[in-house]
Short mmCIF file of C-alpha atoms in Angstrom, two decimals:
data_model
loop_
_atom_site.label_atom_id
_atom_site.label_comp_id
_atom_site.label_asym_id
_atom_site.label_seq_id
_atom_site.Cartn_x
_atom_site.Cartn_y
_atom_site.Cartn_z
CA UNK A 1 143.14 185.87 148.50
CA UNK A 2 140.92 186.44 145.64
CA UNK A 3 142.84 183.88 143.33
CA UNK A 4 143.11 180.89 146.69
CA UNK A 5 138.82 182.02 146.38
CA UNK A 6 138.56 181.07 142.76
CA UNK A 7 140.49 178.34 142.79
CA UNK A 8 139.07 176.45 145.61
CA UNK A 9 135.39 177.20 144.17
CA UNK A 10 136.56 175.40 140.61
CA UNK A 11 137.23 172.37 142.75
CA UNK A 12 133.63 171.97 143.89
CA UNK A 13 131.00 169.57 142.00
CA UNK A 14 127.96 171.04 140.34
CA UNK A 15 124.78 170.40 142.25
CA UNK A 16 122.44 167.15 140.87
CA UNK A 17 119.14 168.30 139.86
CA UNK A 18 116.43 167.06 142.40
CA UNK A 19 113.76 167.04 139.98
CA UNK A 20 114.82 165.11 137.38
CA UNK A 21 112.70 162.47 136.51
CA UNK A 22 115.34 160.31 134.27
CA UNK A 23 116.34 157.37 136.13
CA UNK A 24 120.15 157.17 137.85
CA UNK A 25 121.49 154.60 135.55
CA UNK A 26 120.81 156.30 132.21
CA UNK A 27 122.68 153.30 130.07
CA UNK A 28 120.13 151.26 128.50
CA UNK A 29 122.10 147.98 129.57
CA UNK A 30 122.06 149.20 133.54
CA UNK A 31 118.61 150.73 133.64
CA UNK A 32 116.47 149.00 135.35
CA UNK A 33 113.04 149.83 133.39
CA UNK A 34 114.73 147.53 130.78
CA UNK A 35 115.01 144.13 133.25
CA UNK A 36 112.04 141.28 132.93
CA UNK A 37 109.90 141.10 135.63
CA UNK A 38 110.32 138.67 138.61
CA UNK A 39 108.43 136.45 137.13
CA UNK A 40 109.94 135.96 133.90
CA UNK A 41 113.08 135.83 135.70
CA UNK A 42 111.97 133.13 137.90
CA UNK A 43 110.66 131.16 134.69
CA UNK A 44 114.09 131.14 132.74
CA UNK A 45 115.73 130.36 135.87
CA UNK A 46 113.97 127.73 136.60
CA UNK A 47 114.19 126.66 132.79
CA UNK A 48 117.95 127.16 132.46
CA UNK A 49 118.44 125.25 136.09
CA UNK A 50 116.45 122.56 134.56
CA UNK A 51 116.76 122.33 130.76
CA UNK A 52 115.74 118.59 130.67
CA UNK A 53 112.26 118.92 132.63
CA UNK A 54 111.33 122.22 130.76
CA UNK A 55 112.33 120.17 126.80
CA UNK A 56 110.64 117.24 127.95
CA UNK A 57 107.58 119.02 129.25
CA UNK A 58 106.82 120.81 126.01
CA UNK A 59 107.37 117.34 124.00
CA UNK A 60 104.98 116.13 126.64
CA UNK A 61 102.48 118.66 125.51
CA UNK A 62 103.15 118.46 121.92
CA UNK A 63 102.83 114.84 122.20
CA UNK A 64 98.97 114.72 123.30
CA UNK A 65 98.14 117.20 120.65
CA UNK A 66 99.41 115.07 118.14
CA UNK A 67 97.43 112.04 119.82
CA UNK A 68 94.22 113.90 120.21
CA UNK A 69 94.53 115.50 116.87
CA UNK A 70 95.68 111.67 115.31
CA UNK A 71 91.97 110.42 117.05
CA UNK A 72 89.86 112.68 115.40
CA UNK A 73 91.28 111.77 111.78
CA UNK A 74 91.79 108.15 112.10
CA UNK A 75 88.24 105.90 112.71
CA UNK A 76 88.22 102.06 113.71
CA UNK A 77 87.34 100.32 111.07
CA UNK A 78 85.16 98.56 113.13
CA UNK A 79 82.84 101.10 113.26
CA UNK A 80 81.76 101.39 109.40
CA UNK A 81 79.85 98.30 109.83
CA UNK A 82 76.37 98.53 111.43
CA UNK A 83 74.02 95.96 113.08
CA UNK A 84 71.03 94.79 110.97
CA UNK A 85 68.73 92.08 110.82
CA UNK A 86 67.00 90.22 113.14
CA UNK A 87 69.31 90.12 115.84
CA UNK A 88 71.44 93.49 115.59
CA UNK A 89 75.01 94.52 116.38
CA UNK A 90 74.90 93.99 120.12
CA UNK A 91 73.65 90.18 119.82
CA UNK A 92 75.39 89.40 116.80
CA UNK A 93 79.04 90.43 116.72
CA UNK A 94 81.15 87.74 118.83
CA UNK A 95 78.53 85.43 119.81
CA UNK A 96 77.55 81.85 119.59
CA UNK A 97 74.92 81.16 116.88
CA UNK A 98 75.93 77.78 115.59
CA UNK A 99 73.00 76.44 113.72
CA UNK A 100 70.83 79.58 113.61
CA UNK A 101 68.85 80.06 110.47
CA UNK A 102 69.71 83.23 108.84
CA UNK A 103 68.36 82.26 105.13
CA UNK A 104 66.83 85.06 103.21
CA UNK A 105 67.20 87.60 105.60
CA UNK A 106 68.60 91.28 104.82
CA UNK A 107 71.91 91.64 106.63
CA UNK A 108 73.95 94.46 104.62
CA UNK A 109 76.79 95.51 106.48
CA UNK A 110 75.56 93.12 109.56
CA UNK A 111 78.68 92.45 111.98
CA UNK A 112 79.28 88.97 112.93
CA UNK A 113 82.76 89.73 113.56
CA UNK A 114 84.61 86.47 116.24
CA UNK A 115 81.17 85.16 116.19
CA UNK A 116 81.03 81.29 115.95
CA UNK A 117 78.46 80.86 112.82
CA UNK A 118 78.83 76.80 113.15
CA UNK A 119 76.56 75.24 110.31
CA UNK A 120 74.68 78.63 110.52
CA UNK A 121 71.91 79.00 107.59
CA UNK A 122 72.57 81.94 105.28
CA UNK A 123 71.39 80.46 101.98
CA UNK A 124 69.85 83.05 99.62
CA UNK A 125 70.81 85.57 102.46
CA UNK A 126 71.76 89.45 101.52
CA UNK A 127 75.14 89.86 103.48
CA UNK A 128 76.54 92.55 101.27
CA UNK A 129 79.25 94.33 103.24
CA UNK A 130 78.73 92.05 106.15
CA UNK A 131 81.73 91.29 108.31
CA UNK A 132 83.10 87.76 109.54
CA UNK A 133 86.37 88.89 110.44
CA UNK A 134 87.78 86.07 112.89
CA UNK A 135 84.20 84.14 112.60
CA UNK A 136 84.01 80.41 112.73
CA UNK A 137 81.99 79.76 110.03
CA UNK A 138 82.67 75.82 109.58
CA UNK A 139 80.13 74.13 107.52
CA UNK A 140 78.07 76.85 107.10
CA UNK A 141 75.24 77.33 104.27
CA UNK A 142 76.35 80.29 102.23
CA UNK A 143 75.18 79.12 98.14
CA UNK A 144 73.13 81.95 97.02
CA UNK A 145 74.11 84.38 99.65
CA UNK A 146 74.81 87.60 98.19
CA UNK A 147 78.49 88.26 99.54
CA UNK A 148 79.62 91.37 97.63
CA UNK A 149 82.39 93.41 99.48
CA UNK A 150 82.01 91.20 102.97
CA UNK A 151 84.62 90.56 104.91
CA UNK A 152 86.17 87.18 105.68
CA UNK A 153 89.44 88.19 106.98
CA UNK A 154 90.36 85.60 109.53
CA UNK A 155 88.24 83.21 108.79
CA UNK A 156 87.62 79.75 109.54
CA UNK A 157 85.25 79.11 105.99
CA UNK A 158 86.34 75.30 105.94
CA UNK A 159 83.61 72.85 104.88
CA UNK A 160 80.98 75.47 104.12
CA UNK A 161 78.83 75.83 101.37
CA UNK A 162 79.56 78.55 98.62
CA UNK A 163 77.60 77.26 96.02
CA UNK A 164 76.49 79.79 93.79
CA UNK A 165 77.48 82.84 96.03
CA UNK A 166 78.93 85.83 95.11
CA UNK A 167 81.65 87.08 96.60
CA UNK A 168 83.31 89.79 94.18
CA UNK A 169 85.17 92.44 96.02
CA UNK A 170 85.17 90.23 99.52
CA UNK A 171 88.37 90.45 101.50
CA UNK A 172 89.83 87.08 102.61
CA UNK A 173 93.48 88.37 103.97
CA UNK A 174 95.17 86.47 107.17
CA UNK A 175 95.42 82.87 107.07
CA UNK A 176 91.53 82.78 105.90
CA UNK A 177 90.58 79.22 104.87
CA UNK A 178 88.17 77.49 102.88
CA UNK A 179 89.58 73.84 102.80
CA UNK A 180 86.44 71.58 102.31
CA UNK A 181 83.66 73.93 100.91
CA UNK A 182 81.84 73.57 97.98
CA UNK A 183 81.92 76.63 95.32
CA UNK A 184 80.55 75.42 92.41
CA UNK A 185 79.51 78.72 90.59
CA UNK A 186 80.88 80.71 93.24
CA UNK A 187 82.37 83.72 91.51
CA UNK A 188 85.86 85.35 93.46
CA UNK A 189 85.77 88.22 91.35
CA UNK A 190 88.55 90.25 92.84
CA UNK A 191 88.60 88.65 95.58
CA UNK A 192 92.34 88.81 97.57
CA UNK A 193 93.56 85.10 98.17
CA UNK A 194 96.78 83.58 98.95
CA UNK A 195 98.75 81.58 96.47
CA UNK A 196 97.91 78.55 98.30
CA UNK A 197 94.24 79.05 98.63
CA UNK A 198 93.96 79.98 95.46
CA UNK A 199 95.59 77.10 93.70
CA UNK A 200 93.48 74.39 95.86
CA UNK A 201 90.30 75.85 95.09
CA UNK A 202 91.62 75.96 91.10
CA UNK A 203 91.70 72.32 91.85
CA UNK A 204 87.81 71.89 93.42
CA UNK A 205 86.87 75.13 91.04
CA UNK A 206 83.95 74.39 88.57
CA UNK A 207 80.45 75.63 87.37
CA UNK A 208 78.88 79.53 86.38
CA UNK A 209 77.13 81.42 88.56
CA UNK A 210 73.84 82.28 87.73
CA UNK A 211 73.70 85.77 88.57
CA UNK A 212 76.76 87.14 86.87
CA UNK A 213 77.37 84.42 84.56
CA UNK A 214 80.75 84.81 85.80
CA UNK A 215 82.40 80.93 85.80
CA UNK A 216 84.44 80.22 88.55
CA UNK A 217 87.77 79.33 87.34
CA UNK A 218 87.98 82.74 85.43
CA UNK A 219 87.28 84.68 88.55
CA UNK A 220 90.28 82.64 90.23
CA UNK A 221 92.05 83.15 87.96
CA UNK A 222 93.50 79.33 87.22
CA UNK A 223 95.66 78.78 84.55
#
């Protein structure tokens, strides 16, 4: 009886400690103090249900950063050239002022830019920097003017009067075109033309101009 005693007490489990305060699952894998939260669950759900809206989300994001970060390097050129003179940017810059009489006046960087300049006056007039960029500036009185750096880019320059201007460092990219004017002692002093420009006004080139004793042909460049 003793032995059937011991024996059937071996068979019986030891008791579970009440007090413990490990958790049940004590593998690091099953424990549940090492699962995300709900939330983060929820998120990489979602993301793994919808891997297509979550990529082009973040591109969406890292595509306006770039944008706004693009704007604050990058100015409009546009905006380097202020209004000055008698009229100012808001009158001047794409308006009509055919015939107006501009000679003499200070205009450094003044912005004329689409504005229709029709047998406009700017004899003796100090445009340094100004910009005609897409200005009609047909038959217009330009001898004297001081034209250093301006911009004629776009230009309609035909049958105006360059006499005597200076125009070293002036841009004149595009289809600018000065078929018909007069630039006897004009000086193009570095001034970008196209081969086809350039060789007709070799042709109607002649003269020195009288403030940089520069002559004409040399600053084109003929041969």
């Amino acid at each position: 009886m003793a032995l059937l005693n011991v024996s059937f007490s071996s068979k019986i489990p030891p008791k579970l400690p009440l007090s413990s305060n490990k958790p049940f699952f004590t593998n690091s894998f099953l424990s549940f103090s090492s699962f995300p939260s709900p939330q983060i669950l929820k998120r990489e759900f979602k993301c793994n249900e919808n891997l297509v809206f979550c990529l082009s989300k973040s591109l969406a994001k890292a595509s306006f950063f770039a944008l706004v970060s693009a704007s604050l390097f990058f100015v409009d050129p546009a905006l380097s050239f202020k209004g000055g003179g008698p009229y100012g940017a808001e009158v001047t810059r794409g308006q009509d002022l055919s015939g107006k009489d501009f000679s003499g006046k200070t205009l450094i960087k003044q912005d004329f830019k689409t504005s229709i300049l029709r047998q406009a006056n700017f004899r003796g007039a100090n445009l340094l920097g100004a910009s005609f960029f897409d200005a009609d500036l047909t038959g217009a009185d330009l001898s004297d003017a001081d034209l250093r750096g301006a911009d004629f880019s776009l230009a309609n320059v035909t049958k105006a009067n360059l006499s005597n201007a200076n125009l070293e460092g002036a841009l004149a990219t595009g289809n600018t075109s000065f078929k018909g004017s007069k630039i006897t002692g004009a000086d193009f002093t570095d001034v970008p033309l196209r081969d086809d420009q350039r060789e007709y006004l070799c042709k109607i080139a002649d003269g020195v101009n009288a403030t940089t004793g520069n002559a004409t042909r040399d600053t084109l460049l003929c041969s």
